[in-house]
Amino acid sequence: MTYFEFLNTYGPQLLDGAVTTALQTLLAAALAIGIAVVMGLMRLSHNRFVYGAATVYIEVFRGTSLLVQIYWIFFVLPLFGLTLEKFTAGYIAVGMNLGAYGAELVRGGILSVPRGQWEAATALSMSPAIRMRRIIFPQALLKMLPPWGNLLIELLKGTALVALISVTDLMFVARKINGTTYLSAQAFGSALIIYYVMSRSVITPFMRWLERVMTRKLGRA
Amino acid sequence: MFDWRWAFVADILPRLLKATGNTVLAALLGYGIAAILGLVFALAQRTAIASVNRTVREVVEFIRSTPLVLQIFFVFYVGPQFGITLSPWAAGMIAIGLHYASYLSEVYRAGIEGVPKGQWEAALSLSLSPVRTYSRIIIPQAIPTAFAGMGNYFVGIFKDTPMLSVIGVAELMHTANAIGSEHYRFLEPYTLVGGIFLAISLPTAALLRRLEARIRRKMGLRPR
């Protein structure tokens, strides 16, 4: 079977898998961003309990493996009465894991905003909430964007592990094709190429574009 | 229903701890391969031959942008298709070694590029050979910059070893899966695996941070 015939036969299945991977990535990214912002801000709190809660969350999710977390959320949470469908369990685990990494980026980004900006906002008698939303966070966001680009690629790669709880993503489809045809190089090779295209031709250009837009909006172009 | 059984924990803990040995071994072996191969990748990107630079650059980008678990499958299953059969351990170590070598090559590169230009010129004017320039002047100065990244990826490899379970390496995750399906109980094995990972990765990360501070102090650099 030539590679062209292989693609003709199995291409649609691989594309279906890629769509699931893209969905998992989008949902997990949304969750990760939400968690990162909340936990990142909590890490900056002066309240010991708020700070402590965020620290425990971050250390637990960064200190254990994503695969362990996926299995735990899928197989153990039902014992606590919380049964998640495999698709849901997948993106929740990936999102919670990468959110912990993102929280440190948010914290670092906010801390990198010059002190004068905080003082100026206070001098204009802005409330802490408005100061964060209008002055500090937009500037922090611009500084965070490059590392977030890397993090989103890590997230896309992380979604490959949801195949192990039988979510029919790209990785799962590649394994299935390999199992029925033994055309390993074609099956896994095609999947590798699709992942590569998704990272380098979708995520990276998107982040570059976002950076350009943000730079312009902050008047720093 | 949720019920934690300590008797079951006592029963399975020795087996899990034994598997932890394999996990740590896999992490150390994988890191050893990655550390050496990463240096090769980093130096290959600094040679004067443009085609070598470009090729290595593309390979590193490709490996970094694709999932490790898929690479593990690829190495394990594609070999036999061409008559090369690899054991799960060998395939796993090749995949993890290659994956992290591409990450480490970036860390090394950043470290090497962080060494001031004057150091290169000084080495050149003392007519040191390229090997001596790297080994005596550049790499020792690149280490403080690179150390933090190298440490992070060491912990990273350790946390990625559960992926080896998919091709049947008998590490922690694989053992926990086996225990789970033998006894139809997943609560204790998976929770213990999480606990063991935390118990190793948190102190290791703390230790690496202290080591970094010490190296920086010894090199006369200010703490970060």
Coordinates of C-alpha atoms in Angstrom, one line a residue:
Chain A
M1 CA 0.0 0.0 0.0
T2 CA 1.5 3.3 -1.0
Y3 CA 1.3 6.3 1.3
F4 CA -1.2 7.9 -1.0
E5 CA -3.5 4.9 -0.8
F6 CA -3.0 4.9 3.0
L7 CA -4.1 8.5 3.2
N8 CA -7.1 7.8 0.9
T9 CA -8.3 5.0 3.2
Y10 CA -7.4 6.4 6.6
G11 CA -7.2 10.1 6.0
P12 CA -10.8 10.9 7.0
Q13 CA -10.4 8.9 10.3
L14 CA -7.2 10.8 11.1
L15 CA -9.0 14.1 10.3
D16 CA -11.9 13.1 12.6
G17 CA -9.3 12.4 15.3
A18 CA -7.6 15.8 14.7
V19 CA -11.0 17.6 15.1
T20 CA -11.4 15.9 18.5
T21 CA -7.9 16.9 19.4
A22 CA -8.6 20.5 18.4
L23 CA -11.7 20.5 20.5
Q24 CA -9.9 19.0 23.5
T25 CA -7.2 21.7 23.1
L26 CA -9.7 24.6 22.8
L27 CA -11.7 23.5 25.9
A28 CA -8.6 22.6 27.9
A29 CA -7.0 26.0 27.0
A30 CA -10.1 27.9 28.1
L31 CA -10.1 26.1 31.4
A32 CA -6.3 26.5 31.8
I33 CA -6.5 30.2 31.2
G34 CA -9.3 30.7 33.7
I35 CA -7.5 28.7 36.3
A36 CA -4.2 30.4 35.6
V37 CA -5.6 33.9 36.1
V38 CA -7.5 32.9 39.3
M39 CA -4.6 31.0 40.8
G40 CA -2.0 33.5 39.7
L41 CA -3.9 36.3 41.4
M42 CA -4.4 34.2 44.5
R43 CA -0.7 33.6 44.7
L44 CA -0.2 37.4 45.0
S45 CA -2.7 37.7 47.8
H46 CA -1.5 38.7 51.3
N47 CA -4.2 36.5 52.9
R48 CA -2.3 33.4 54.1
F49 CA -5.2 31.0 53.3
V50 CA -5.8 32.3 49.8
Y51 CA -2.1 32.2 49.0
G52 CA -1.8 28.8 50.7
A53 CA -4.7 27.3 48.7
A54 CA -3.2 28.4 45.4
T55 CA 0.2 27.1 46.4
V56 CA -1.1 23.7 47.3
Y57 CA -3.0 23.5 44.0
I58 CA 0.0 24.5 41.9
E59 CA 2.4 22.2 43.7
V60 CA 0.1 19.2 43.5
F61 CA -0.6 19.6 39.8
R62 CA 3.0 20.5 38.9
G63 CA 4.4 17.9 41.2
T64 CA 2.6 14.9 39.7
S65 CA 2.2 13.6 36.2
L66 CA -0.5 14.6 33.8
L67 CA -1.2 11.0 33.0
V68 CA -1.6 10.2 36.8
Q69 CA -4.0 13.1 37.0
I70 CA -6.1 12.0 34.0
Y71 CA -6.4 8.4 35.4
W72 CA -7.2 9.8 38.9
I73 CA -9.9 12.1 37.6
F74 CA -11.4 9.5 35.3
F75 CA -11.2 6.4 37.6
V76 CA -11.1 7.7 41.1
L77 CA -13.4 10.7 41.2
P78 CA -16.4 8.5 40.5
L79 CA -15.8 6.8 43.9
F80 CA -16.4 10.3 45.4
G81 CA -19.7 10.4 43.5
L82 CA -18.5 12.6 40.7
T83 CA -18.6 10.6 37.4
L84 CA -17.3 12.4 34.4
E85 CA -17.7 11.3 30.8
K86 CA -14.3 10.5 29.3
F87 CA -14.3 13.4 26.9
T88 CA -15.1 15.8 29.8
A89 CA -12.6 14.1 32.1
G90 CA -9.9 14.5 29.4
Y91 CA -10.0 18.2 28.9
I92 CA -10.7 19.0 32.5
A93 CA -7.5 17.1 33.6
V94 CA -5.4 18.7 30.8
G95 CA -6.8 22.1 31.6
M96 CA -6.3 21.8 35.4
N97 CA -2.7 20.6 34.9
L98 CA -1.6 23.3 32.4
G99 CA -3.6 25.9 34.5
A100 CA -1.1 25.3 37.3
Y101 CA 1.8 26.0 35.0
G102 CA 0.0 29.0 33.6
A103 CA -0.6 30.4 37.1
E104 CA 3.1 30.9 37.6
L105 CA 3.3 32.8 34.3
V106 CA 0.4 35.0 35.3
R107 CA 2.1 35.7 38.7
G108 CA 5.4 36.4 37.0
G109 CA 3.8 38.7 34.4
I110 CA 2.0 40.7 37.0
L111 CA 5.1 41.1 39.2
S112 CA 7.1 42.3 36.1
V113 CA 4.9 45.4 35.7
P114 CA 7.0 48.3 36.9
R115 CA 6.2 49.7 40.4
G116 CA 5.6 53.1 39.1
Q117 CA 2.5 51.8 37.3
W118 CA 1.0 50.6 40.5
E119 CA 1.8 53.8 42.3
A120 CA 0.5 56.0 39.5
A121 CA -2.8 54.0 39.5
T122 CA -3.0 54.4 43.3
A123 CA -2.3 58.1 43.0
L124 CA -5.2 58.4 40.6
S125 CA -7.3 56.8 43.4
M126 CA -8.2 53.7 41.4
S127 CA -9.7 50.9 43.3
P128 CA -7.5 47.7 43.4
A129 CA -9.9 45.9 41.1
I130 CA -9.9 48.7 38.5
R131 CA -6.1 49.2 38.8
M132 CA -5.6 45.5 38.1
R133 CA -8.1 45.4 35.2
R134 CA -7.2 48.6 33.5
I135 CA -3.5 49.2 34.3
I136 CA -1.6 46.2 35.5
F137 CA -3.2 43.2 33.8
P138 CA -3.0 44.5 30.2
Q139 CA 0.7 45.2 30.6
A140 CA 1.3 41.9 32.3
L141 CA -0.6 40.1 29.5
L142 CA 1.7 41.5 26.8
K143 CA 4.8 40.2 28.7
M144 CA 3.1 36.8 29.3
L145 CA 2.1 36.1 25.7
P146 CA 5.4 34.5 24.4
P147 CA 5.6 31.9 27.3
W148 CA 1.9 31.3 26.9
G149 CA 2.6 30.3 23.3
N150 CA 4.9 27.6 24.5
L151 CA 2.4 26.5 27.1
L152 CA -0.4 26.1 24.6
I153 CA 1.9 23.8 22.5
E154 CA 2.5 21.8 25.7
L155 CA -1.2 21.7 26.2
L156 CA -1.9 20.4 22.7
K157 CA 0.7 17.8 23.3
G158 CA -0.8 17.0 26.6
T159 CA -4.2 16.2 25.0
A160 CA -2.6 13.2 23.3
L161 CA -2.8 11.5 26.7
V162 CA -6.6 11.5 26.8
A163 CA -6.4 8.8 24.2
L164 CA -5.4 6.5 27.1
I165 CA -8.9 6.9 28.6
S166 CA -10.3 6.1 25.2
V167 CA -11.2 9.6 24.0
T168 CA -11.1 9.2 20.2
D169 CA -8.6 11.9 19.5
L170 CA -5.8 11.9 16.9
M171 CA -3.6 9.7 19.0
F172 CA -6.3 7.2 19.6
V173 CA -7.1 7.0 15.9
A174 CA -3.4 6.5 15.1
R175 CA -3.2 3.6 17.6
K176 CA -6.4 2.1 16.2
I177 CA -5.1 2.2 12.6
N178 CA -1.8 0.8 13.8
G179 CA -3.6 -2.0 15.6
T180 CA -5.6 -3.1 12.5
T181 CA -3.1 -2.6 9.7
Y182 CA 0.4 -2.8 11.4
L183 CA 1.3 0.2 9.1
S184 CA 3.0 1.8 12.1
A185 CA 5.2 4.3 10.3
Q186 CA 2.3 5.6 8.2
A187 CA -0.2 5.7 11.1
F188 CA 2.0 7.3 13.8
G189 CA 4.0 9.3 11.3
S190 CA 0.9 11.0 9.9
A191 CA -0.3 11.8 13.4
L192 CA 3.0 13.3 14.3
I193 CA 2.9 15.5 11.2
I194 CA -0.7 16.6 12.0
Y195 CA 0.4 17.5 15.5
Y196 CA 3.3 19.4 14.1
V197 CA 1.1 21.4 11.7
M198 CA -1.3 22.2 14.5
S199 CA 1.5 23.6 16.7
R200 CA 3.6 25.4 14.1
S201 CA 1.0 26.5 11.6
V202 CA -1.9 27.2 13.9
I203 CA -0.8 27.9 17.5
T204 CA 2.5 29.7 16.8
P205 CA 1.1 32.1 14.1
F206 CA -2.0 32.8 16.2
M207 CA 0.1 33.8 19.2
R208 CA 2.3 36.0 17.1
W209 CA -0.8 37.7 15.7
L210 CA -2.2 38.2 19.2
E211 CA 1.1 39.7 20.3
R212 CA 1.0 42.2 17.4
V213 CA -2.6 43.1 18.2
M214 CA -1.8 43.6 21.9
T215 CA 1.3 45.6 21.2
R216 CA -0.7 47.9 19.0
K217 CA -3.5 48.2 21.6
L218 CA -1.1 49.3 24.3
G219 CA 0.3 51.9 21.9
R220 CA 3.8 50.3 21.9
A221 CA 4.0 49.4 18.2
Chain B
M1 CA -18.7 4.0 47.5
F2 CA -15.6 5.8 48.8
D3 CA -13.7 3.8 51.3
W4 CA -10.0 3.9 51.8
R5 CA -8.6 0.6 52.9
W6 CA -5.3 0.8 54.8
A7 CA -4.8 -3.0 54.7
F8 CA -4.9 -2.9 50.9
V9 CA -2.4 0.0 51.0
A10 CA 0.0 -2.1 53.1
D11 CA -0.5 -4.9 50.7
I12 CA 0.4 -3.1 47.5
L13 CA 2.8 -0.5 48.8
P14 CA 5.9 -2.7 48.6
R15 CA 5.1 -3.5 44.9
L16 CA 4.6 0.1 44.1
L17 CA 7.9 1.1 45.8
K18 CA 9.7 -1.5 43.9
A19 CA 8.3 -0.1 40.7
T20 CA 9.4 3.4 41.9
G21 CA 12.9 2.1 41.5
N22 CA 12.2 1.5 37.8
T23 CA 10.7 4.9 37.4
V24 CA 13.7 6.6 38.9
L25 CA 16.0 4.4 36.8
A26 CA 14.1 5.4 33.7
A27 CA 14.3 9.0 34.6
L28 CA 18.1 8.9 35.2
L29 CA 18.8 6.9 32.1
G30 CA 16.6 9.1 30.0
Y31 CA 18.2 12.2 31.4
G32 CA 21.7 10.9 30.8
I33 CA 20.9 10.3 27.1
A34 CA 19.1 13.6 26.8
A35 CA 21.9 15.6 28.4
I36 CA 24.6 14.2 26.0
L37 CA 22.4 14.2 22.9
G38 CA 21.2 17.7 23.7
L39 CA 24.7 19.0 23.8
V40 CA 25.3 17.4 20.3
F41 CA 22.1 19.1 19.0
A42 CA 23.2 22.4 20.5
L43 CA 26.7 22.3 19.1
A44 CA 25.4 21.1 15.7
Q45 CA 23.4 24.2 15.5
R46 CA 26.5 26.3 16.0
T47 CA 28.6 24.8 13.3
A48 CA 29.5 26.8 10.2
I49 CA 27.8 24.4 7.9
A50 CA 24.4 26.0 7.1
S51 CA 22.7 22.8 6.0
V52 CA 23.6 21.0 9.3
N53 CA 22.3 24.0 11.3
R54 CA 19.0 24.1 9.4
T55 CA 18.4 20.4 9.5
V56 CA 19.1 20.0 13.2
R57 CA 17.0 23.1 13.9
E58 CA 14.0 21.6 12.1
V59 CA 14.4 18.2 13.8
V60 CA 14.5 19.9 17.2
E61 CA 11.4 22.0 16.4
F62 CA 9.6 18.9 15.1
I63 CA 10.4 16.8 18.2
R64 CA 9.4 19.7 20.5
S65 CA 6.1 20.3 18.8
T66 CA 4.8 16.7 18.9
P67 CA 3.6 14.6 21.8
L68 CA 6.1 12.4 23.6
V69 CA 3.6 9.6 24.0
L70 CA 3.2 9.4 20.3
Q71 CA 6.9 9.4 19.8
I72 CA 7.2 6.5 22.2
F73 CA 4.7 4.5 20.1
F74 CA 6.5 5.6 16.9
V75 CA 9.9 4.3 18.1
F76 CA 8.5 1.1 19.6
Y77 CA 6.3 0.1 16.6
V78 CA 8.1 1.4 13.6
G79 CA 11.3 -0.4 14.3
P80 CA 9.8 -3.9 13.8
Q81 CA 8.2 -2.8 10.5
F82 CA 11.8 -2.5 9.2
G83 CA 13.2 -5.5 11.0
I84 CA 14.6 -3.7 14.1
T85 CA 12.9 -5.0 17.2
L86 CA 13.4 -2.9 20.3
S87 CA 12.6 -3.9 23.9
P88 CA 10.1 -1.5 25.6
W89 CA 12.9 -0.2 27.7
A90 CA 15.2 0.6 24.8
A91 CA 12.4 2.2 22.8
G92 CA 11.2 4.2 25.7
M93 CA 14.7 5.5 26.5
I94 CA 15.4 6.4 22.9
A95 CA 12.1 8.3 22.7
I96 CA 12.4 10.1 26.0
G97 CA 16.1 10.8 25.4
L98 CA 15.4 12.3 22.0
H99 CA 12.5 14.3 23.2
Y100 CA 14.3 15.9 26.1
A101 CA 17.5 16.3 24.1
S102 CA 15.7 18.7 21.9
Y103 CA 14.5 20.7 25.0
L104 CA 17.9 20.6 26.6
S105 CA 19.6 21.7 23.4
E106 CA 17.6 25.0 23.7
V107 CA 18.7 25.4 27.3
Y108 CA 22.3 24.8 26.4
R109 CA 22.0 27.2 23.4
A110 CA 20.7 29.9 25.7
G111 CA 23.5 29.3 28.1
I112 CA 26.2 29.4 25.5
E113 CA 24.7 32.5 23.9
G114 CA 24.6 34.2 27.3
V115 CA 28.4 34.0 27.6
P116 CA 29.8 37.5 26.7
K117 CA 31.5 37.9 23.3
G118 CA 34.7 39.1 24.9
Q119 CA 35.2 35.6 26.4
W120 CA 35.3 34.1 22.9
E121 CA 37.6 36.8 21.7
A122 CA 39.9 36.4 24.7
A123 CA 40.0 32.6 24.1
L124 CA 40.8 33.2 20.4
S125 CA 43.6 35.7 21.2
L126 CA 45.1 33.2 23.6
S127 CA 45.0 30.8 20.6
L128 CA 43.0 28.1 22.5
S129 CA 41.7 25.3 20.4
P130 CA 37.9 25.2 19.9
V131 CA 37.7 22.1 22.2
R132 CA 39.5 23.9 25.0
T133 CA 37.6 27.1 24.4
Y134 CA 34.4 25.2 24.9
S135 CA 35.5 22.9 27.7
R136 CA 37.5 25.5 29.8
I137 CA 36.0 28.9 29.0
I138 CA 32.5 28.8 27.5
I139 CA 30.7 25.7 29.0
P140 CA 31.7 26.5 32.7
Q141 CA 30.3 30.0 32.3
A142 CA 27.2 28.7 30.5
I143 CA 26.3 26.3 33.3
P144 CA 24.9 28.9 35.8
T145 CA 22.4 30.2 33.2
A146 CA 21.6 26.7 32.0
F147 CA 21.3 25.0 35.4
A148 CA 17.7 26.2 36.2
G149 CA 16.4 24.8 32.9
M150 CA 18.4 21.6 33.2
G151 CA 16.9 21.1 36.6
N152 CA 13.4 21.7 35.5
Y153 CA 13.7 19.2 32.7
F154 CA 15.1 16.6 35.1
V155 CA 11.9 16.8 37.1
G156 CA 10.0 16.9 33.8
I157 CA 11.5 13.6 32.6
F158 CA 10.7 12.0 35.9
K159 CA 7.0 13.1 35.6
D160 CA 6.8 11.9 32.0
T161 CA 8.0 8.4 32.7
P162 CA 4.4 7.2 33.3
M163 CA 4.0 7.4 29.5
L164 CA 6.4 4.4 29.3
S165 CA 3.6 2.3 30.7
V166 CA 1.8 2.4 27.3
I167 CA 4.5 0.2 25.8
G168 CA 4.7 -2.0 28.9
V169 CA 7.7 -0.8 30.8
A170 CA 7.0 -2.0 34.4
E171 CA 7.3 1.4 36.0
L172 CA 4.9 3.0 38.6
M173 CA 1.9 3.7 36.4
H174 CA 2.1 0.3 34.8
T175 CA 2.2 -1.4 38.1
A176 CA -0.7 0.7 39.5
N177 CA -2.7 -0.2 36.4
A178 CA -1.9 -3.9 36.9
I179 CA -2.9 -3.8 40.6
G180 CA -6.1 -1.9 39.8
S181 CA -7.3 -4.4 37.3
E182 CA -6.3 -7.4 39.5
H183 CA -8.2 -6.1 42.5
Y184 CA -10.8 -3.9 40.8
R185 CA -9.7 -1.1 43.1
F186 CA -8.2 2.1 41.6
L187 CA -8.5 4.5 44.5
E188 CA -5.5 3.4 46.5
P189 CA -3.1 2.6 43.7
Y190 CA -3.6 5.8 41.7
T191 CA -3.6 8.0 44.8
L192 CA -0.4 6.3 46.1
V193 CA 1.2 6.9 42.7
G194 CA 0.3 10.6 42.9
G195 CA 1.7 10.7 46.4
I196 CA 4.9 9.0 45.5
F197 CA 5.4 11.4 42.6
L198 CA 4.8 14.4 44.9
A199 CA 7.1 12.9 47.6
I200 CA 10.0 12.7 45.0
S201 CA 9.5 15.7 42.8
L202 CA 8.9 18.4 45.4
P203 CA 12.1 17.7 47.4
T204 CA 14.1 17.2 44.2
A205 CA 12.9 20.6 42.9
A206 CA 13.8 22.2 46.2
L207 CA 17.2 20.6 46.2
L208 CA 17.9 21.7 42.7
R209 CA 17.0 25.3 43.6
R210 CA 19.5 25.2 46.5
L211 CA 22.1 23.7 44.3
E212 CA 21.6 26.5 41.7
A213 CA 22.0 29.1 44.4
R214 CA 25.2 27.5 45.5
I215 CA 26.6 27.3 41.9
R216 CA 25.7 31.0 41.3
R217 CA 27.4 32.0 44.6
K218 CA 30.6 30.0 43.7
M219 CA 30.7 31.6 40.3
G220 CA 30.4 35.0 42.0
L221 CA 27.0 35.8 40.5
R222 CA 24.2 37.4 42.4
P223 CA 21.3 35.1 43.4
R224 CA 18.3 35.2 41.1

